[in-house]
mmCIF file of C-alpha atoms and ligand atoms in Angstrom:
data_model
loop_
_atom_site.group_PDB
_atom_site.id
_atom_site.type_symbol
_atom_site.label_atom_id
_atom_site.label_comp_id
_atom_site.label_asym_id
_atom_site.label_seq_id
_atom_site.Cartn_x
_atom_site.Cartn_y
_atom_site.Cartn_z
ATOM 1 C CA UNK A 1 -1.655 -26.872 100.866
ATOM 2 C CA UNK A 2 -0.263 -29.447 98.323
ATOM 3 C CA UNK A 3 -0.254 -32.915 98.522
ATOM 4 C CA UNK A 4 3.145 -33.680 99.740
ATOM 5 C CA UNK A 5 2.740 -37.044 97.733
ATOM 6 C CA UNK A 6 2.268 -36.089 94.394
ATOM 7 C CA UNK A 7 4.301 -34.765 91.593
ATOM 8 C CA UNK A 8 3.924 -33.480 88.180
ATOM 9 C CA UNK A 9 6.940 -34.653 85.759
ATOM 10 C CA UNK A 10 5.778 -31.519 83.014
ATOM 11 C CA UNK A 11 7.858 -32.932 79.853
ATOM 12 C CA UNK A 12 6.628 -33.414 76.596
ATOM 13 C CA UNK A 13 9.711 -35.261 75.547
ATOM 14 C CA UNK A 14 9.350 -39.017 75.971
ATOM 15 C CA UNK A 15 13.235 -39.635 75.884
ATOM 16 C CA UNK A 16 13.179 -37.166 79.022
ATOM 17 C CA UNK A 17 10.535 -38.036 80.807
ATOM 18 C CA UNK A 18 12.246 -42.009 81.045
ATOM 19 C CA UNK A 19 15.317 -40.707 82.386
ATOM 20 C CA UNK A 20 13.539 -38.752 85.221
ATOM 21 C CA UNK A 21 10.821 -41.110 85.880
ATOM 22 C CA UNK A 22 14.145 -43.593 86.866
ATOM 23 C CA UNK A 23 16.187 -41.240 88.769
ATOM 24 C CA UNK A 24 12.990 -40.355 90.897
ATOM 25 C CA UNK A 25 12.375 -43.802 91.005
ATOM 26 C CA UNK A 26 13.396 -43.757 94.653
ATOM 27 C CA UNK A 27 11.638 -41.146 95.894
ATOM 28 C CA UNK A 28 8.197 -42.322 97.525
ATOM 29 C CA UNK A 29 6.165 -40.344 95.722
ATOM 30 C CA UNK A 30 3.705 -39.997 92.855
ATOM 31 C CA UNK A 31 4.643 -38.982 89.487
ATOM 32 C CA UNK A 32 2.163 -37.935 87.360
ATOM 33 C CA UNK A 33 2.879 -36.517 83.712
ATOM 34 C CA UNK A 34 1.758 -34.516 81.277
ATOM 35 C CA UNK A 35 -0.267 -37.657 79.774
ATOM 36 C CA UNK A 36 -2.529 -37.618 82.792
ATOM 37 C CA UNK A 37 -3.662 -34.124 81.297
ATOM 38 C CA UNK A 38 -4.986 -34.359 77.379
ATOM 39 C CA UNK A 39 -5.288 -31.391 75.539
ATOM 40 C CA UNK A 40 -3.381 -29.283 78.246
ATOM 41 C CA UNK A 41 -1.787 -25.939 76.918
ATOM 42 C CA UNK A 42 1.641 -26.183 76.116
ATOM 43 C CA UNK A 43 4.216 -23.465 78.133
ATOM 44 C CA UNK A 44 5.773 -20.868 75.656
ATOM 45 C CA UNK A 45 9.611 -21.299 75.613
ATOM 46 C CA UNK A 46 10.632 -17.943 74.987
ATOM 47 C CA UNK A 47 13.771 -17.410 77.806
ATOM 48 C CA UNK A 48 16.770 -16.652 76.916
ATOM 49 C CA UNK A 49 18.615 -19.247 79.121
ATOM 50 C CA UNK A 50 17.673 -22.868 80.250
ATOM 51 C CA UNK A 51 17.005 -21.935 84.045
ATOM 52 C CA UNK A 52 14.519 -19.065 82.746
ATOM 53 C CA UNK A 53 12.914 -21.638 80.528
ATOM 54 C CA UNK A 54 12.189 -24.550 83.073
ATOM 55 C CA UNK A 55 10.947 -21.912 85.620
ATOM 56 C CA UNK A 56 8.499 -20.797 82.838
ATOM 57 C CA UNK A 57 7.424 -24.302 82.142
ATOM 58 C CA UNK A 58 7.091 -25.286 86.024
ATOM 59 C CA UNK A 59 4.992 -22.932 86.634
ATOM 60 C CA UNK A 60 2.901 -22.791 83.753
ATOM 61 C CA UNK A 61 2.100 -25.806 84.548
ATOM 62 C CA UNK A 62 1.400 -26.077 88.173
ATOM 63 C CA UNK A 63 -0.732 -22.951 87.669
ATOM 64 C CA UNK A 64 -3.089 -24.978 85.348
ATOM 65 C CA UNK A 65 -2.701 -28.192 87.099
ATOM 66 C CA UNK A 66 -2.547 -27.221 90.462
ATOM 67 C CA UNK A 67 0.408 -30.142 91.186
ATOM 68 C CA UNK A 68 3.394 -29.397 92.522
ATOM 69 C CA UNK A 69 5.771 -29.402 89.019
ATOM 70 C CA UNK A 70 9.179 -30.303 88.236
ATOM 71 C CA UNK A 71 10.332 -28.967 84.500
ATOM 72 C CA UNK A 72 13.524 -29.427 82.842
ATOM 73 C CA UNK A 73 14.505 -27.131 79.887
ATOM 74 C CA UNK A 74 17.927 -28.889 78.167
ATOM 75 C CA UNK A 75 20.218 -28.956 75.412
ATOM 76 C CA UNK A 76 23.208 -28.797 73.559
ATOM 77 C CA UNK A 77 26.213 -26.174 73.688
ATOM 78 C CA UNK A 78 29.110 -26.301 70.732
ATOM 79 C CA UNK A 79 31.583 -24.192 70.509
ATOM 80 C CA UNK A 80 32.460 -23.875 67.471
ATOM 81 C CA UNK A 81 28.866 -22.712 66.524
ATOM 82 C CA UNK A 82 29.018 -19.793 69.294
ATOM 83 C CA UNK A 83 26.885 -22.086 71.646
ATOM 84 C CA UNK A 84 24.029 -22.893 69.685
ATOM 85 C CA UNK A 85 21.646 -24.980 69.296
ATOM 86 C CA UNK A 86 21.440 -23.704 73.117
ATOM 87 C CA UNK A 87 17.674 -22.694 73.895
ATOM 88 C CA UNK A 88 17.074 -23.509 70.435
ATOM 89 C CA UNK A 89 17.921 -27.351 70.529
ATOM 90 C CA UNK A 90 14.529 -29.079 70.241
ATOM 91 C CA UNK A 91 13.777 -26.627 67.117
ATOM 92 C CA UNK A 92 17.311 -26.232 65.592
ATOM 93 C CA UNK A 93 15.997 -27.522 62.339
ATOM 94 C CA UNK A 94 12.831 -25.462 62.350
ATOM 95 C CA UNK A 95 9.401 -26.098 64.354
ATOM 96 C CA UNK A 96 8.271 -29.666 64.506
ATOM 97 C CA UNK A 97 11.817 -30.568 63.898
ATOM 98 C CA UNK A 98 12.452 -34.221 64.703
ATOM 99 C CA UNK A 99 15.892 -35.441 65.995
ATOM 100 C CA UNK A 100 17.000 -36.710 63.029
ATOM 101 C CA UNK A 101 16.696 -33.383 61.351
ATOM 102 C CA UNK A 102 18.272 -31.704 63.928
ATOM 103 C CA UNK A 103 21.182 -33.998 63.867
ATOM 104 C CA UNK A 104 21.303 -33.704 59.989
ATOM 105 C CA UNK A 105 21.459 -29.887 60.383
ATOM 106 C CA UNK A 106 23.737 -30.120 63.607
ATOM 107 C CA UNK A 107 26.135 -32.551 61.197
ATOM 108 C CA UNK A 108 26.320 -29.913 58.405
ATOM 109 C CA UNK A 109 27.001 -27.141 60.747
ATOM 110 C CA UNK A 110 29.999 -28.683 61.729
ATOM 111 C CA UNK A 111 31.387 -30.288 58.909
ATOM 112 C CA UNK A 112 34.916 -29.190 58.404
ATOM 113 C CA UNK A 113 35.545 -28.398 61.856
ATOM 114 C CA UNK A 114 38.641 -30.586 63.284
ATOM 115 C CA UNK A 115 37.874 -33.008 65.949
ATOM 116 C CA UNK A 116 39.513 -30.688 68.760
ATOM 117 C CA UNK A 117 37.817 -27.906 68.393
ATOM 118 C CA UNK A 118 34.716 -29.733 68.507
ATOM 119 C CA UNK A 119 33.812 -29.423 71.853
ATOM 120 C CA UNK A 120 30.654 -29.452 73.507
ATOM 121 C CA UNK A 121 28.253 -29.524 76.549
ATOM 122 C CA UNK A 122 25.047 -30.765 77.339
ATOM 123 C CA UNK A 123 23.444 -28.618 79.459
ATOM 124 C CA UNK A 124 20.039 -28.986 82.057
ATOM 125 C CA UNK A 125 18.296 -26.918 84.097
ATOM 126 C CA UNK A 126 15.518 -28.048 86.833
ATOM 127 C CA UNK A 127 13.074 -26.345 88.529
ATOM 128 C CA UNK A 128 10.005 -27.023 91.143
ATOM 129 C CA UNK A 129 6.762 -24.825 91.644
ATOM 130 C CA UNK A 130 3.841 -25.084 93.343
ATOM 131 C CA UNK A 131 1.587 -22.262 91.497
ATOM 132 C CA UNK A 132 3.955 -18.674 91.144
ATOM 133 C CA UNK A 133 6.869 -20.285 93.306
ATOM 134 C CA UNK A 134 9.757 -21.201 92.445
ATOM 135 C CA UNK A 135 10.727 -23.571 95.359
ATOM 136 C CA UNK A 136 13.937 -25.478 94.071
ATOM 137 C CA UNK A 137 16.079 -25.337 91.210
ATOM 138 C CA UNK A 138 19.067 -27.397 90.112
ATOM 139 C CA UNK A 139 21.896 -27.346 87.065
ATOM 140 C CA UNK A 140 23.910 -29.689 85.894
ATOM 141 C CA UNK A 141 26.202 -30.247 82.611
ATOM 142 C CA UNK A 142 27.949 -32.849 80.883
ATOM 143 C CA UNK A 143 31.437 -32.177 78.643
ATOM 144 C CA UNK A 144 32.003 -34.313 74.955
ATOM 145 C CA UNK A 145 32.931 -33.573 71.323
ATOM 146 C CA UNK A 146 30.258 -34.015 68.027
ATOM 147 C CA UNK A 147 30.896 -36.672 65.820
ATOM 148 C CA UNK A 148 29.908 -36.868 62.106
ATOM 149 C CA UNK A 149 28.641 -40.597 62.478
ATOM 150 C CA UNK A 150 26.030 -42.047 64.882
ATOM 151 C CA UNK A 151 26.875 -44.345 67.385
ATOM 152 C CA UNK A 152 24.652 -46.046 69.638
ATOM 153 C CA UNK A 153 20.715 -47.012 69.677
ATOM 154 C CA UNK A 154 20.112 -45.589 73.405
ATOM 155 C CA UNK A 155 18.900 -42.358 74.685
ATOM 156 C CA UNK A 156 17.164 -39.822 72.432
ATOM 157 C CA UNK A 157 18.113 -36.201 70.748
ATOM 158 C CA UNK A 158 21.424 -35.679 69.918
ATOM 159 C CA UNK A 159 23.177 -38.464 71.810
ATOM 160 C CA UNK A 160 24.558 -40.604 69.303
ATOM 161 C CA UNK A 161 26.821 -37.679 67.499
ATOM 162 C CA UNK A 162 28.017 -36.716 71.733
ATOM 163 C CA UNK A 163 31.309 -38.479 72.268
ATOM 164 C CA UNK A 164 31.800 -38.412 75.759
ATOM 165 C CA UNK A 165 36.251 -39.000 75.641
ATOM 166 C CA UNK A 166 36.123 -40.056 79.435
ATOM 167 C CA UNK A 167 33.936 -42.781 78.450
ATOM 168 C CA UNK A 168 34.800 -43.952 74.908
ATOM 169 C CA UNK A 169 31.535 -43.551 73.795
ATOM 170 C CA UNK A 170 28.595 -41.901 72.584
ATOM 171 C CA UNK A 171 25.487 -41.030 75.398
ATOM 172 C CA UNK A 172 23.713 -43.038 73.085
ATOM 173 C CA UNK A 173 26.058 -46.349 73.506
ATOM 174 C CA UNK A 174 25.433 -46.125 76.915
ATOM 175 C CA UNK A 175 22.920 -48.183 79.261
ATOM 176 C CA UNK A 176 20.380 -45.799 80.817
ATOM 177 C CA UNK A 177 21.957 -46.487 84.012
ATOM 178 C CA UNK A 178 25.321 -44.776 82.885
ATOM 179 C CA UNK A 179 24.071 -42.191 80.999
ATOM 180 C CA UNK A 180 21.933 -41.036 83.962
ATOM 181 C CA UNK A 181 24.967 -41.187 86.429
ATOM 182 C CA UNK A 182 26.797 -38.995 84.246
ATOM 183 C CA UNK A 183 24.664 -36.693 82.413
ATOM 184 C CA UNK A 184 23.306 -32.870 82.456
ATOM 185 C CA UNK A 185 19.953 -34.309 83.718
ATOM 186 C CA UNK A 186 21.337 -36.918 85.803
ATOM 187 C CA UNK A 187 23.633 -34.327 87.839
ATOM 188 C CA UNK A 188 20.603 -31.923 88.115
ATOM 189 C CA UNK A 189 18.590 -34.551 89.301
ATOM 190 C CA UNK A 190 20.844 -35.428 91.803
ATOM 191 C CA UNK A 191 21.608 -31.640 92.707
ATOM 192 C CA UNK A 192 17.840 -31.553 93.441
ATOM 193 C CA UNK A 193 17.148 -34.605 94.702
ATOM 194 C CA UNK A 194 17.357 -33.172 98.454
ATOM 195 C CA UNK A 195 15.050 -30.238 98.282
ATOM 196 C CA UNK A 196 12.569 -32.666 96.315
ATOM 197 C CA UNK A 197 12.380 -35.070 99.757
ATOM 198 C CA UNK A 198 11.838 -31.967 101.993
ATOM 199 C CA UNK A 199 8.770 -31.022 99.817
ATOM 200 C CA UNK A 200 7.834 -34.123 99.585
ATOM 201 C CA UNK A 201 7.475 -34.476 103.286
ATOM 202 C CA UNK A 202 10.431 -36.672 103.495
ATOM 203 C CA UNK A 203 9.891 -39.818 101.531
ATOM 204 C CA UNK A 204 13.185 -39.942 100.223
ATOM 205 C CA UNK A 205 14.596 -44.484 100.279
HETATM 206 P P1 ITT B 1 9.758 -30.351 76.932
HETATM 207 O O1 ITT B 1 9.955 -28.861 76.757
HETATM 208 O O2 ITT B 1 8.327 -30.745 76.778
HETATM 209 O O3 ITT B 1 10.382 -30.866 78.196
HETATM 210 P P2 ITT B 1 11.551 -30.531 74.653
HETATM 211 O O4 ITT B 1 12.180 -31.659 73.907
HETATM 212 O O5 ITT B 1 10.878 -29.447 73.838
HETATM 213 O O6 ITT B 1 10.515 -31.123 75.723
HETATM 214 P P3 ITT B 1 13.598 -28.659 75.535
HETATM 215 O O7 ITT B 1 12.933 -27.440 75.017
HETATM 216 O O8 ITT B 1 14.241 -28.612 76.886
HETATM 217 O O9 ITT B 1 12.614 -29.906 75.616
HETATM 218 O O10 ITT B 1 14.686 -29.103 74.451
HETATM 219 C C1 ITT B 1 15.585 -30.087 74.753
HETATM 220 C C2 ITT B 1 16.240 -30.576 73.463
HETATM 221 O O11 ITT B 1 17.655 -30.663 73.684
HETATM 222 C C3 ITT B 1 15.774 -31.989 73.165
HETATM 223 O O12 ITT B 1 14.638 -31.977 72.316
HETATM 224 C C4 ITT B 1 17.005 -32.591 72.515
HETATM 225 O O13 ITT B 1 17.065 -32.213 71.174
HETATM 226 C C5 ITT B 1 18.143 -31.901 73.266
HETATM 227 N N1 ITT B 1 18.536 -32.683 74.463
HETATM 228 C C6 ITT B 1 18.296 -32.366 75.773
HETATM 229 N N2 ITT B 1 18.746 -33.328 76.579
HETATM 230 C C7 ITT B 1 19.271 -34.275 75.781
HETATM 231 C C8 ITT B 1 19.868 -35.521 76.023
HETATM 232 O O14 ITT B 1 19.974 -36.024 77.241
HETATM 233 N N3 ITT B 1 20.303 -36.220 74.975
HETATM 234 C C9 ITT B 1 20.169 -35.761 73.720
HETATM 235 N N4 ITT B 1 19.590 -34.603 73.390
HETATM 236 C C10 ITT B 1 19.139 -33.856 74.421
#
């Protein structure tokens, strides 16, 4: 049986792995990440929807682990470019892509586009396995337009060109503290925050 008391945060994505590490913060529990495993083999990310992808990475790696694992897969939707970067959004400008390439490329995809019809979501999908099983999942989403020019020194990916109207401001303008109460991950975290206190033998504060 698993240790009730332990949990594997599976993110390679430093910007990600803050947010969660401070929404879990208040679980009792004890998060372990990907760091605590060197040279581990990285999950293939080959679904064609977020909640296929963060099942895929959970359990990849709670199989070779052998923690209980909570995955996210995450990114952005814009309509005006049919949905992508979707699935795609870590590699939009190609593999090993860093953000600001993929905000370059995400910039010159949308140039000429009018600012109403440059909507956009963020979108996250959760999930929890211990080994094969799926044993929670969660979704959450977050609604703003692109901008051309960055705003903001916070937060990570494509955050400073996401204007989020109900805010008057950018995810990346905002303290981590607001951008977690209102974001994809945030909501999903929240969504799954419940189930994650049952398996974790109820050490929720
Ligand atoms: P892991 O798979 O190791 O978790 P990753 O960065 O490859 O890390 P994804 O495949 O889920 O993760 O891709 C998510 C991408 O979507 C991420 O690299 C950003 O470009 C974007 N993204 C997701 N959440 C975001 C957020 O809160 N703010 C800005 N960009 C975000």
């Amino acid at each position: 049986m698993k240790d009730d008391g332990v949990i594997l945060i599976a993110t390679g994505n430093r910007g990600k792995l803050r947010e969660i590490q401070a929404v879990l913060s208040g679980i009792r529990v004890v998060l372990k990440t990907l760091a605590d495993f060197p040279g581990i083999k990285e999950a293939i990310e080959d679904g064609d929807t977020f909640a296929e992808n963060a099942a895929k990475k959970a359990r990849h790696y709670s199989r070779l682990t052998g923690l209980r694992t909570l995955a996210d897969d995450s990114g952005l939707e814009v309509d005006a470019l049919g949905g992508a970067p979707g699935v795609h959004s870590a590699r939009y400008a190609g593999d090993g892509a860093d953000d600001s390439a993929n905000n370059r490329k995400l910039v010159s995809a949308i140039a000429g586009v009018d600012p109403p019809l440059r909507t956009a979501r963020f979108r996250c999908a959760i999930a929890v396995a211990d080994g094969d099983t799926i044993e929670a999942t969660a979704e959450g989403s977050v609604d703003g337009r692109i901008i051309d020019d960055p705003r903001g020194e916070n937060g990570f990916g494509y955050d400073p060109h996401f204007w989020i109207p109900e805010h008057g401001m950018t995810a990346a303008q905002m303290s981590p503290s607001l951008k977690n109460a209102i974001s994809h991950r945030g909501r999903a975290l929240e969504a799954i925050r419940p189930s994650l206190v049952r398996l974790l033998g109820g050490r929720g504060c």
